[in-house]
Short mmCIF file of C-alpha atoms in Angstrom, two decimals:
data_model
loop_
_atom_site.label_atom_id
_atom_site.label_comp_id
_atom_site.label_asym_id
_atom_site.label_seq_id
_atom_site.Cartn_x
_atom_site.Cartn_y
_atom_site.Cartn_z
CA UNK O 1 0.00 0.00 0.00
CA UNK O 2 2.71 2.48 1.01
CA UNK O 3 4.55 1.92 -2.28
CA UNK O 4 1.75 3.18 -4.48
CA UNK O 5 0.96 5.94 -2.00
CA UNK O 6 4.58 7.08 -2.38
CA UNK O 7 4.12 7.07 -6.13
CA UNK O 8 0.99 9.20 -5.91
CA UNK O 9 1.46 11.30 -2.80
CA UNK O 10 2.82 14.64 -4.03
CA UNK O 11 0.80 17.45 -5.53
CA UNK O 12 -1.55 16.28 -8.28
CA UNK O 13 -0.93 12.57 -7.91
CA UNK O 14 -1.08 10.72 -11.21
CA UNK O 15 0.71 13.48 -13.09
CA UNK O 16 3.60 13.19 -10.60
CA UNK O 17 3.58 9.42 -10.59
CA UNK O 18 3.49 8.72 -14.30
CA UNK O 19 3.43 11.04 -17.31
CA UNK O 20 0.92 13.02 -19.34
CA UNK O 21 -1.76 11.08 -21.17
CA UNK O 22 -4.10 11.84 -24.00
CA UNK O 23 -7.69 12.38 -23.00
CA UNK O 24 -10.28 9.68 -22.67
CA UNK O 25 -10.26 5.92 -22.74
CA UNK O 26 -10.09 3.71 -25.80
CA UNK O 27 -12.49 4.45 -28.68
CA UNK O 28 -15.80 2.63 -29.06
CA UNK O 29 -15.61 -1.12 -29.65
CA UNK O 30 -16.66 -1.07 -33.29
CA UNK O 31 -14.09 1.58 -34.24
CA UNK O 32 -11.38 -0.29 -32.38
CA UNK O 33 -12.45 -3.54 -34.01
CA UNK O 34 -11.94 -2.15 -37.52
CA UNK O 35 -8.59 -0.62 -36.59
CA UNK O 36 -7.44 -3.78 -34.86
CA UNK O 37 -8.30 -5.90 -37.87
CA UNK O 38 -6.30 -3.65 -40.18
CA UNK O 39 -3.38 -3.77 -37.78
CA UNK O 40 -3.17 -7.44 -36.90
CA UNK O 41 -5.34 -9.52 -39.20
CA UNK O 42 -6.24 -7.74 -42.42
CA UNK O 43 -2.86 -7.02 -44.00
CA UNK O 44 -0.98 -9.26 -46.41
CA UNK O 45 2.51 -8.73 -47.71
CA UNK O 46 3.50 -8.16 -51.34
CA UNK O 47 5.09 -11.60 -51.25
CA UNK O 48 1.76 -13.22 -50.30
CA UNK O 49 -0.08 -11.38 -53.09
CA UNK O 50 2.47 -12.37 -55.73
CA UNK O 51 2.28 -16.04 -54.74
CA UNK O 52 -1.51 -15.94 -54.86
CA UNK O 53 -1.45 -14.34 -58.32
CA UNK O 54 0.99 -16.90 -59.74
CA UNK O 55 -0.85 -19.93 -58.42
CA UNK O 56 1.83 -20.49 -55.79
CA UNK O 57 4.70 -21.01 -58.28
CA UNK O 58 8.14 -20.68 -56.72
CA UNK O 59 10.38 -18.05 -58.30
CA UNK O 60 13.45 -19.33 -60.07
CA UNK O 61 15.69 -16.36 -59.37
CA UNK O 62 17.61 -16.16 -56.10
CA UNK O 63 20.47 -13.96 -54.93
CA UNK O 64 19.59 -10.29 -54.86
CA UNK O 65 15.85 -10.88 -55.15
CA UNK O 66 15.87 -13.26 -52.19
CA UNK O 67 17.86 -10.76 -50.14
CA UNK O 68 15.31 -8.05 -50.99
CA UNK O 69 12.48 -10.32 -49.88
CA UNK O 70 14.27 -11.06 -46.59
CA UNK O 71 14.79 -7.34 -46.02
CA UNK O 72 11.09 -6.72 -46.76
CA UNK O 73 10.08 -9.43 -44.28
CA UNK O 74 12.40 -7.97 -41.63
CA UNK O 75 10.94 -4.54 -42.28
CA UNK O 76 7.40 -5.89 -41.95
CA UNK O 77 8.31 -7.57 -38.66
CA UNK O 78 9.69 -4.27 -37.35
CA UNK O 79 6.48 -2.56 -38.52
CA UNK O 80 4.37 -5.18 -36.72
CA UNK O 81 6.35 -4.72 -33.52
CA UNK O 82 5.84 -0.96 -33.63
CA UNK O 83 2.10 -1.46 -34.20
CA UNK O 84 1.96 -3.83 -31.22
CA UNK O 85 3.21 -1.01 -29.03
CA UNK O 86 0.63 1.52 -30.20
CA UNK O 87 -1.73 1.65 -27.22
CA UNK O 88 -4.42 3.88 -25.81
CA UNK O 89 -3.62 5.22 -22.31
CA UNK O 90 -4.96 3.22 -19.36
CA UNK O 91 -5.71 6.42 -17.46
CA UNK O 92 -7.30 9.57 -18.90
CA UNK O 93 -5.45 12.87 -19.07
CA UNK O 94 -5.94 15.47 -16.38
CA UNK O 95 -4.72 16.25 -12.92
CA UNK O 96 -6.63 14.40 -10.21
CA UNK O 97 -6.87 14.05 -6.47
CA UNK O 98 -6.94 10.41 -5.49
CA UNK O 99 -8.70 8.88 -2.49
CA UNK O 100 -6.72 5.79 -1.43
CA UNK O 101 -8.98 3.09 -0.07
CA UNK O 102 -7.80 -0.13 1.56
CA UNK O 103 -10.69 -2.63 1.93
CA UNK O 104 -11.34 -3.62 5.54
CA UNK O 105 -14.27 -6.01 5.66
CA UNK O 106 -16.12 -6.14 8.98
CA UNK O 107 -19.33 -7.98 9.75
CA UNK O 108 -22.00 -7.17 12.29
CA UNK O 109 -23.55 -4.05 13.75
CA UNK O 110 -20.23 -2.22 14.15
CA UNK O 111 -19.14 -2.48 10.52
CA UNK O 112 -18.24 0.75 8.73
CA UNK O 113 -20.86 1.98 6.24
CA UNK O 114 -19.83 5.59 5.71
CA UNK O 115 -17.15 5.20 3.01
CA UNK O 116 -19.66 5.74 0.16
CA UNK O 117 -21.01 8.93 1.75
CA UNK O 118 -17.50 10.27 2.49
CA UNK O 119 -16.43 9.92 -1.15
CA UNK O 120 -19.64 11.30 -2.64
CA UNK O 121 -19.58 14.18 -0.14
CA UNK O 122 -16.05 15.27 -1.05
CA UNK O 123 -16.10 17.15 -4.38
CA UNK O 124 -12.30 17.52 -4.33
CA UNK O 125 -11.92 13.74 -4.85
CA UNK O 126 -11.72 13.04 -8.57
CA UNK O 127 -10.88 9.31 -8.49
CA UNK O 128 -10.44 6.38 -6.10
CA UNK O 129 -7.56 3.92 -5.86
CA UNK O 130 -8.93 0.69 -4.42
CA UNK O 131 -6.02 -1.35 -3.01
CA UNK O 132 -7.00 -4.71 -4.45
CA UNK O 133 -5.07 -6.61 -7.10
CA UNK O 134 -7.87 -6.74 -9.68
CA UNK O 135 -11.49 -5.62 -9.91
CA UNK O 136 -13.83 -7.33 -12.29
CA UNK O 137 -15.53 -4.92 -14.73
CA UNK O 138 -18.93 -5.29 -13.04
CA UNK O 139 -17.56 -4.33 -9.61
CA UNK O 140 -15.71 -1.38 -11.15
CA UNK O 141 -18.88 -0.15 -12.85
CA UNK O 142 -20.97 -0.50 -9.67
CA UNK O 143 -18.42 1.37 -7.55
CA UNK O 144 -18.07 4.17 -10.10
CA UNK O 145 -21.86 4.53 -10.22
CA UNK O 146 -22.08 4.60 -6.41
CA UNK O 147 -19.25 7.07 -5.89
CA UNK O 148 -19.59 9.18 -9.03
CA UNK O 149 -15.82 9.04 -9.79
CA UNK O 150 -13.50 6.70 -11.67
CA UNK O 151 -12.09 3.77 -9.69
CA UNK O 152 -8.74 2.08 -10.35
CA UNK O 153 -7.21 -1.09 -8.94
CA UNK O 154 -3.59 -1.95 -8.20
CA UNK O 155 -3.03 -3.75 -11.49
CA UNK O 156 -4.17 -0.78 -13.59
CA UNK O 157 -2.06 1.74 -11.67
CA UNK O 158 1.12 -0.38 -11.62
CA UNK O 159 0.78 -1.36 -15.27
CA UNK O 160 0.26 2.27 -16.26
CA UNK O 161 3.31 3.48 -14.32
CA UNK O 162 5.39 0.65 -15.79
CA UNK O 163 4.20 1.56 -19.27
CA UNK O 164 5.11 5.23 -18.84
CA UNK O 165 8.63 4.40 -17.63
CA UNK O 166 9.53 1.62 -20.08
CA UNK O 167 12.15 2.78 -22.59
CA UNK O 168 13.41 -0.27 -24.50
CA UNK O 169 11.39 -2.33 -26.94
CA UNK O 170 11.66 -5.43 -24.75
CA UNK O 171 10.25 -3.69 -21.68
CA UNK O 172 7.39 -2.25 -23.73
CA UNK O 173 6.60 -5.65 -25.23
CA UNK O 174 6.64 -7.33 -21.80
CA UNK O 175 4.14 -4.77 -20.54
CA UNK O 176 1.97 -5.14 -23.67
CA UNK O 177 1.90 -8.91 -23.04
CA UNK O 178 0.93 -8.41 -19.39
CA UNK O 179 -1.91 -6.16 -20.55
CA UNK O 180 -3.62 -8.88 -22.62
CA UNK O 181 -5.61 -10.34 -19.66
CA UNK O 182 -6.92 -6.85 -18.87
CA UNK O 183 -7.99 -6.34 -22.49
CA UNK O 184 -9.80 -9.69 -22.48
CA UNK O 185 -11.60 -8.77 -19.28
CA UNK O 186 -12.64 -5.38 -20.70
CA UNK O 187 -13.77 -7.07 -23.91
CA UNK O 188 -16.22 -9.30 -22.04
CA UNK O 189 -17.67 -6.23 -20.35
CA UNK O 190 -18.01 -4.35 -23.66
CA UNK O 191 -19.76 -7.29 -25.29
CA UNK O 192 -22.17 -7.56 -22.36
CA UNK O 193 -23.04 -3.87 -22.81
CA UNK O 194 -23.53 -4.34 -26.57
CA UNK O 195 -25.78 -7.35 -25.93
CA UNK O 196 -27.98 -5.14 -23.78
CA UNK O 197 -28.27 -2.84 -26.80
CA UNK O 198 -28.99 -5.81 -29.08
CA UNK O 199 -25.73 -5.76 -31.09
CA UNK O 200 -23.01 -7.72 -29.36
CA UNK O 201 -23.82 -11.16 -30.71
CA UNK O 202 -24.62 -10.22 -34.30
CA UNK O 203 -22.31 -11.05 -37.20
CA UNK O 204 -20.30 -8.11 -38.50
CA UNK O 205 -20.20 -7.12 -42.18
CA UNK O 206 -21.34 -10.57 -43.34
CA UNK O 207 -18.18 -12.20 -42.00
CA UNK O 208 -20.05 -14.85 -40.05
CA UNK O 209 -18.15 -13.78 -36.91
CA UNK O 210 -19.58 -11.87 -34.00
CA UNK O 211 -17.88 -8.83 -32.52
CA UNK O 212 -16.74 -10.99 -29.57
CA UNK O 213 -15.19 -13.65 -31.84
CA UNK O 214 -13.38 -11.07 -33.96
CA UNK O 215 -11.94 -9.27 -30.95
CA UNK O 216 -10.88 -12.56 -29.32
CA UNK O 217 -9.09 -13.56 -32.51
CA UNK O 218 -7.41 -10.16 -32.77
CA UNK O 219 -6.17 -10.39 -29.17
CA UNK O 220 -4.89 -13.93 -29.73
CA UNK O 221 -2.98 -12.83 -32.85
CA UNK O 222 -1.55 -9.88 -30.94
CA UNK O 223 -0.44 -12.15 -28.09
CA UNK O 224 1.29 -14.55 -30.51
CA UNK O 225 3.11 -11.69 -32.26
CA UNK O 226 4.27 -10.17 -28.98
CA UNK O 227 5.63 -13.53 -27.79
CA UNK O 228 7.40 -14.01 -31.14
CA UNK O 229 9.00 -10.56 -30.90
CA UNK O 230 10.08 -11.22 -27.30
CA UNK O 231 11.65 -14.53 -28.30
CA UNK O 232 13.75 -12.72 -30.92
CA UNK O 233 14.98 -10.28 -28.30
CA UNK O 234 15.65 -13.19 -25.93
CA UNK O 235 17.89 -14.84 -28.52
CA UNK O 236 19.75 -11.55 -28.93
CA UNK O 237 20.32 -11.39 -25.16
CA UNK O 238 21.62 -14.96 -25.17
CA UNK O 239 24.09 -13.99 -27.89
CA UNK O 240 25.30 -11.00 -25.85
CA UNK O 241 25.73 -13.24 -22.80
CA UNK O 242 27.78 -15.76 -24.79
CA UNK O 243 29.99 -12.93 -26.07
CA UNK O 244 30.60 -11.72 -22.52
CA UNK O 245 31.34 -15.26 -21.41
CA UNK O 246 33.80 -15.69 -24.27
CA UNK O 247 35.60 -12.53 -23.20
CA UNK O 248 35.48 -13.77 -19.59
CA UNK O 249 34.13 -10.46 -18.29
CA UNK O 250 32.78 -10.83 -14.73
CA UNK O 251 29.08 -9.86 -14.50
CA UNK O 252 27.84 -8.01 -11.41
CA UNK O 253 24.06 -7.60 -11.08
CA UNK O 254 22.96 -4.60 -9.01
CA UNK O 255 19.43 -4.99 -7.70
CA UNK O 256 17.14 -3.71 -4.99
CA UNK O 257 13.76 -2.24 -4.18
CA UNK O 258 12.53 0.57 -6.40
CA UNK O 259 14.25 3.94 -5.75
CA UNK O 260 16.96 2.42 -3.52
CA UNK O 261 19.75 4.09 -5.54
CA UNK O 262 20.97 1.30 -7.86
CA UNK O 263 21.54 3.53 -10.88
CA UNK O 264 23.27 6.20 -8.78
CA UNK O 265 25.60 3.54 -7.37
CA UNK O 266 26.48 2.19 -10.82
CA UNK O 267 27.25 5.72 -12.00
CA UNK O 268 29.55 6.19 -8.98
CA UNK O 269 31.30 2.85 -9.57
CA UNK O 270 31.81 3.30 -13.32
CA UNK O 271 32.12 7.08 -13.70
CA UNK O 272 29.78 6.84 -16.70
CA UNK O 273 28.51 10.39 -17.26
CA UNK O 274 25.79 9.12 -19.62
CA UNK O 275 23.94 7.44 -16.74
CA UNK O 276 21.19 9.73 -15.47
CA UNK O 277 19.63 8.49 -12.20
CA UNK O 278 16.16 9.72 -11.18
CA UNK O 279 14.85 10.16 -7.65
CA UNK O 280 11.50 8.49 -8.33
CA UNK O 281 9.79 5.13 -8.15
CA UNK O 282 10.07 2.74 -11.12
CA UNK O 283 12.71 4.91 -12.84
CA UNK O 284 14.50 1.78 -14.12
CA UNK O 285 12.37 -0.78 -15.96
CA UNK O 286 15.02 -1.99 -18.39
CA UNK O 287 18.14 -4.10 -18.00
CA UNK O 288 21.24 -2.07 -18.92
CA UNK O 289 24.93 -2.99 -18.77
CA UNK O 290 27.83 -0.67 -17.93
CA UNK O 291 31.56 -1.33 -18.01
CA UNK O 292 33.69 -0.48 -14.99
CA UNK O 293 37.01 -1.38 -13.39
CA UNK O 294 38.01 -2.54 -9.92
CA UNK O 295 41.05 -1.43 -7.84
CA UNK O 296 43.16 -4.09 -9.58
CA UNK O 297 42.17 -2.57 -12.98
CA UNK O 298 40.14 -5.70 -13.74
CA UNK O 299 37.27 -4.87 -16.11
CA UNK O 300 33.79 -5.91 -15.00
CA UNK O 301 30.24 -5.37 -16.27
CA UNK O 302 27.64 -3.88 -13.92
CA UNK O 303 24.05 -4.79 -14.82
CA UNK O 304 21.35 -2.35 -13.70
CA UNK O 305 18.07 -4.19 -13.10
CA UNK O 306 14.41 -3.28 -12.73
CA UNK O 307 13.40 -2.01 -9.30
CA UNK O 308 11.57 -4.53 -7.11
CA UNK O 309 8.03 -4.00 -5.81
CA UNK O 310 6.03 -5.67 -3.04
CA UNK O 311 2.63 -7.21 -3.78
CA UNK O 312 3.26 -7.18 -7.51
CA UNK O 313 -0.01 -7.96 -9.32
CA UNK O 314 -0.14 -11.60 -10.37
CA UNK O 315 -0.42 -10.92 -14.11
CA UNK O 316 2.75 -8.80 -13.98
CA UNK O 317 4.92 -11.34 -12.14
CA UNK O 318 5.89 -13.31 -15.25
CA UNK O 319 6.85 -10.18 -17.20
CA UNK O 320 8.78 -8.85 -14.21
CA UNK O 321 10.66 -12.13 -13.72
CA UNK O 322 11.56 -12.30 -17.42
CA UNK O 323 13.44 -9.01 -17.13
CA UNK O 324 15.54 -10.55 -14.32
CA UNK O 325 16.66 -13.53 -16.39
CA UNK O 326 20.20 -12.15 -16.69
CA UNK O 327 20.64 -12.17 -12.91
CA UNK O 328 20.98 -15.97 -13.01
CA UNK O 329 24.10 -15.60 -15.16
CA UNK O 330 25.83 -13.16 -12.80
CA UNK O 331 29.07 -13.85 -10.99
CA UNK O 332 28.17 -11.54 -8.10
CA UNK O 333 24.94 -9.90 -6.88
CA UNK O 334 24.87 -6.56 -5.08
CA UNK O 335 21.68 -5.95 -3.09
CA UNK O 336 21.22 -2.22 -2.55
CA UNK O 337 18.97 -1.03 0.29
CA UNK O 338 17.68 2.45 1.05
CA UNK O 339 18.27 2.40 4.81
CA UNK O 340 16.65 5.83 5.21
CA UNK O 341 13.29 4.35 4.24
CA UNK O 342 10.98 3.45 7.16
CA UNK O 343 10.07 0.11 5.53
CA UNK O 344 13.63 -0.93 4.62
CA UNK O 345 13.37 -4.32 6.38
CA UNK O 346 10.14 -5.20 4.57
CA UNK O 347 11.72 -4.12 1.29
CA UNK O 348 14.64 -6.47 1.93
CA UNK O 349 12.26 -9.37 2.63
CA UNK O 350 10.39 -8.64 -0.61
CA UNK O 351 13.60 -8.62 -2.69
CA UNK O 352 14.92 -11.85 -1.16
CA UNK O 353 11.57 -13.55 -1.70
CA UNK O 354 11.64 -12.74 -5.42
CA UNK O 355 15.26 -13.89 -5.75
CA UNK O 356 14.43 -17.27 -4.21
CA UNK O 357 11.62 -17.75 -6.72
CA UNK O 358 14.05 -17.15 -9.62
CA UNK O 359 15.77 -20.49 -8.88
CA UNK O 360 19.22 -18.90 -8.70
CA UNK O 361 22.22 -21.11 -7.88
CA UNK O 362 22.74 -21.51 -4.13
CA UNK O 363 26.34 -20.34 -4.47
CA UNK O 364 25.15 -17.07 -6.02
CA UNK O 365 22.43 -16.54 -3.40
CA UNK O 366 24.89 -17.23 -0.59
CA UNK O 367 27.41 -14.65 -1.76
CA UNK O 368 25.17 -11.57 -2.10
CA UNK O 369 26.88 -8.33 -1.09
CA UNK O 370 24.44 -6.26 0.96
CA UNK O 371 24.91 -2.51 0.56
CA UNK O 372 23.15 -0.04 2.85
CA UNK O 373 22.79 3.11 0.77
CA UNK O 374 21.77 6.71 1.65
CA UNK O 375 23.57 6.80 5.01
CA UNK O 376 23.76 10.57 4.52
CA UNK O 377 19.99 10.64 5.14
CA UNK O 378 20.11 8.52 8.32
CA UNK O 379 21.68 10.12 11.38
CA UNK O 380 24.35 8.02 13.18
CA UNK O 381 23.40 4.84 11.32
CA UNK O 382 24.98 1.56 12.37
CA UNK O 383 24.07 -1.65 10.48
CA UNK O 384 22.77 -4.58 12.49
CA UNK O 385 23.51 -7.14 9.73
CA UNK O 386 26.96 -8.71 9.65
CA UNK O 387 29.16 -7.83 6.66
CA UNK O 388 26.79 -5.10 5.41
CA UNK O 389 28.62 -2.20 3.76
CA UNK O 390 27.34 1.31 4.43
CA UNK O 391 27.66 3.88 1.65
CA UNK O 392 26.29 7.05 0.17
CA UNK O 393 26.34 6.50 -3.59
CA UNK O 394 25.42 10.15 -4.12
CA UNK O 395 28.26 11.57 -2.00
CA UNK O 396 30.79 8.78 -2.61
CA UNK O 397 31.10 7.63 1.00
CA UNK O 398 32.25 4.02 1.47
CA UNK O 399 32.83 3.27 -2.21
CA UNK O 400 36.49 2.20 -1.86
CA UNK O 401 35.56 -0.41 0.73
CA UNK O 402 32.73 -1.62 -1.50
CA UNK O 403 35.02 -1.92 -4.53
CA UNK O 404 37.49 -4.00 -2.51
CA UNK O 405 34.65 -6.28 -1.39
CA UNK O 406 33.41 -6.63 -4.98
CA UNK O 407 36.89 -7.53 -6.18
CA UNK O 408 37.27 -10.20 -3.52
CA UNK O 409 33.86 -11.68 -4.39
CA UNK O 410 34.63 -11.66 -8.13
CA UNK O 411 37.95 -13.48 -7.65
CA UNK O 412 36.23 -16.12 -5.53
CA UNK O 413 33.25 -16.56 -7.86
CA UNK O 414 35.20 -16.70 -11.13
CA UNK O 415 38.17 -18.73 -9.94
CA UNK O 416 40.61 -16.13 -11.26
CA UNK O 417 44.14 -16.37 -9.90
CA UNK O 418 46.43 -13.69 -8.54
CA UNK O 419 49.90 -14.67 -9.79
CA UNK O 420 53.36 -13.20 -10.24
CA UNK O 421 54.93 -14.38 -13.51
CA UNK O 422 58.56 -13.98 -14.54
CA UNK O 423 58.76 -13.01 -18.21
CA UNK O 424 61.35 -12.06 -20.84
CA UNK O 425 60.96 -8.46 -21.95
CA UNK O 426 62.17 -9.14 -25.49
CA UNK O 427 59.34 -11.56 -26.23
CA UNK O 428 55.59 -11.19 -26.67
CA UNK O 429 54.69 -12.31 -23.18
CA UNK O 430 54.00 -8.87 -21.68
CA UNK O 431 51.77 -7.67 -24.53
CA UNK O 432 49.87 -10.97 -24.43
CA UNK O 433 49.26 -10.60 -20.69
CA UNK O 434 48.02 -7.04 -21.13
CA UNK O 435 45.54 -8.33 -23.70
CA UNK O 436 44.35 -11.54 -22.02
CA UNK O 437 44.73 -10.81 -18.27
CA UNK O 438 44.66 -7.93 -15.81
CA UNK O 439 48.19 -6.63 -15.26
CA UNK O 440 48.52 -5.03 -11.85
CA UNK O 441 52.23 -4.39 -11.55
CA UNK O 442 55.41 -4.76 -13.63
CA UNK O 443 58.74 -4.95 -11.78
CA UNK O 444 61.54 -4.71 -14.38
CA UNK O 445 64.92 -6.38 -13.74
CA UNK O 446 67.23 -4.63 -16.24
CA UNK O 447 70.29 -6.80 -15.47
CA UNK O 448 68.91 -9.83 -17.28
CA UNK O 449 66.12 -8.31 -19.40
CA UNK O 450 63.27 -9.85 -17.41
CA UNK O 451 60.39 -8.63 -15.30
CA UNK O 452 58.16 -9.91 -12.54
CA UNK O 453 54.56 -9.27 -13.59
CA UNK O 454 51.72 -9.39 -11.08
CA UNK O 455 48.49 -10.40 -12.87
CA UNK O 456 44.92 -11.51 -12.30
CA UNK O 457 44.27 -14.29 -14.78
CA UNK O 458 41.55 -16.87 -15.39
CA UNK O 459 42.26 -20.60 -15.42
CA UNK O 460 41.66 -20.88 -19.16
CA UNK O 461 43.88 -17.88 -19.98
CA UNK O 462 46.64 -19.24 -17.74
CA UNK O 463 46.43 -22.58 -19.55
CA UNK O 464 46.86 -20.79 -22.91
CA UNK O 465 49.78 -18.81 -21.51
CA UNK O 466 51.63 -21.94 -20.42
CA UNK O 467 51.16 -23.52 -23.85
CA UNK O 468 52.33 -20.43 -25.72
CA UNK O 469 55.21 -19.59 -23.37
CA UNK O 470 56.46 -22.81 -21.77
CA UNK O 471 58.88 -22.37 -18.90
#
């Protein structure tokens, strides 16, 4: 409850929490039906038309023509993906004052019965947030009729905020997929209303299909296309992971409850000026990777993850978990906590609960580095947890200790060795080590043209070194 209140609490709530929206809800069902058909079901490619016109004969020419066709198909797929992301806003445009209502059911003579009168008697209230996961359309309609204002549930609010903060195509597609159950639910309500008017079950334009059947088919086609687009992006992520693995770059996932300071910490650790943290809930909804170096000059990759949320609506859990897939392939996990927050212990419990459900390796779960951030906002703070590292990512306090802890954890997790190798300066050994390992120190011995080189090197790289430069 407190999470969404924090998202809505300042000024004119939904404007502060999300972004500006266009006015009104989706257009009428018949208009949307025609548009949906043209978008998802009524369009055929030039390739399809040419095959139909030629009786299905295969073309003899290949080469350039085939390449053009492949480019056209790729372009059509990109077009389809863009169309999938064209959505009407879940919430109408305008500033609003929200009454937050947490259901408290009591039976008997002492039960509360004044909530309806309080809302109707307060003209400054323009909408109600009912803290339940989902309302069915009938309940929503009855409550809106009783109170005279629009009523939103937790799923609608969270999904809308997610949608407004998603930046990458994958995040947008995940949210579009999570929205399908809501669209199906709304469709049933629309059809029920049309049936009352005598039009919901009639065939449309002689197609033999009712409005309900057409819309169900359109939604099913949309769902299939979204899943196909997500699978393409998943394959791309797998390729990126294999490239990182080939280069033997240690992966450090930075995660924590929403607005705990993950992005600010990554900016402080990497010095990447392009990273722009935001002091707001749900600012990060996309997985991003940033290169950095540790005190030994070893290069690592920091992965910024989506902010966690307690009581995540059920239909959003799968989409949320999919964005955390990369965490399972990390070498080290950093759990960032905002220790200035009054609910910091509950936030920690929520994060750990989600991590356990991701089926992460026990070794990875057991080696999480817990970072207590924003100590500058907590007077005389002393951690009660053992081995917790206190920092202020914004002011830079405690970062050197954290980097040393990260380096120690990376060496342990990756099995990299800290060695001192004696090399000949006239050969290619030193340049090879600079390329394939992390050179920490070079102590030259001019008398015999050698040097003692202190390096951090992986087992596989050390094996190659011994084959190339036998002692």
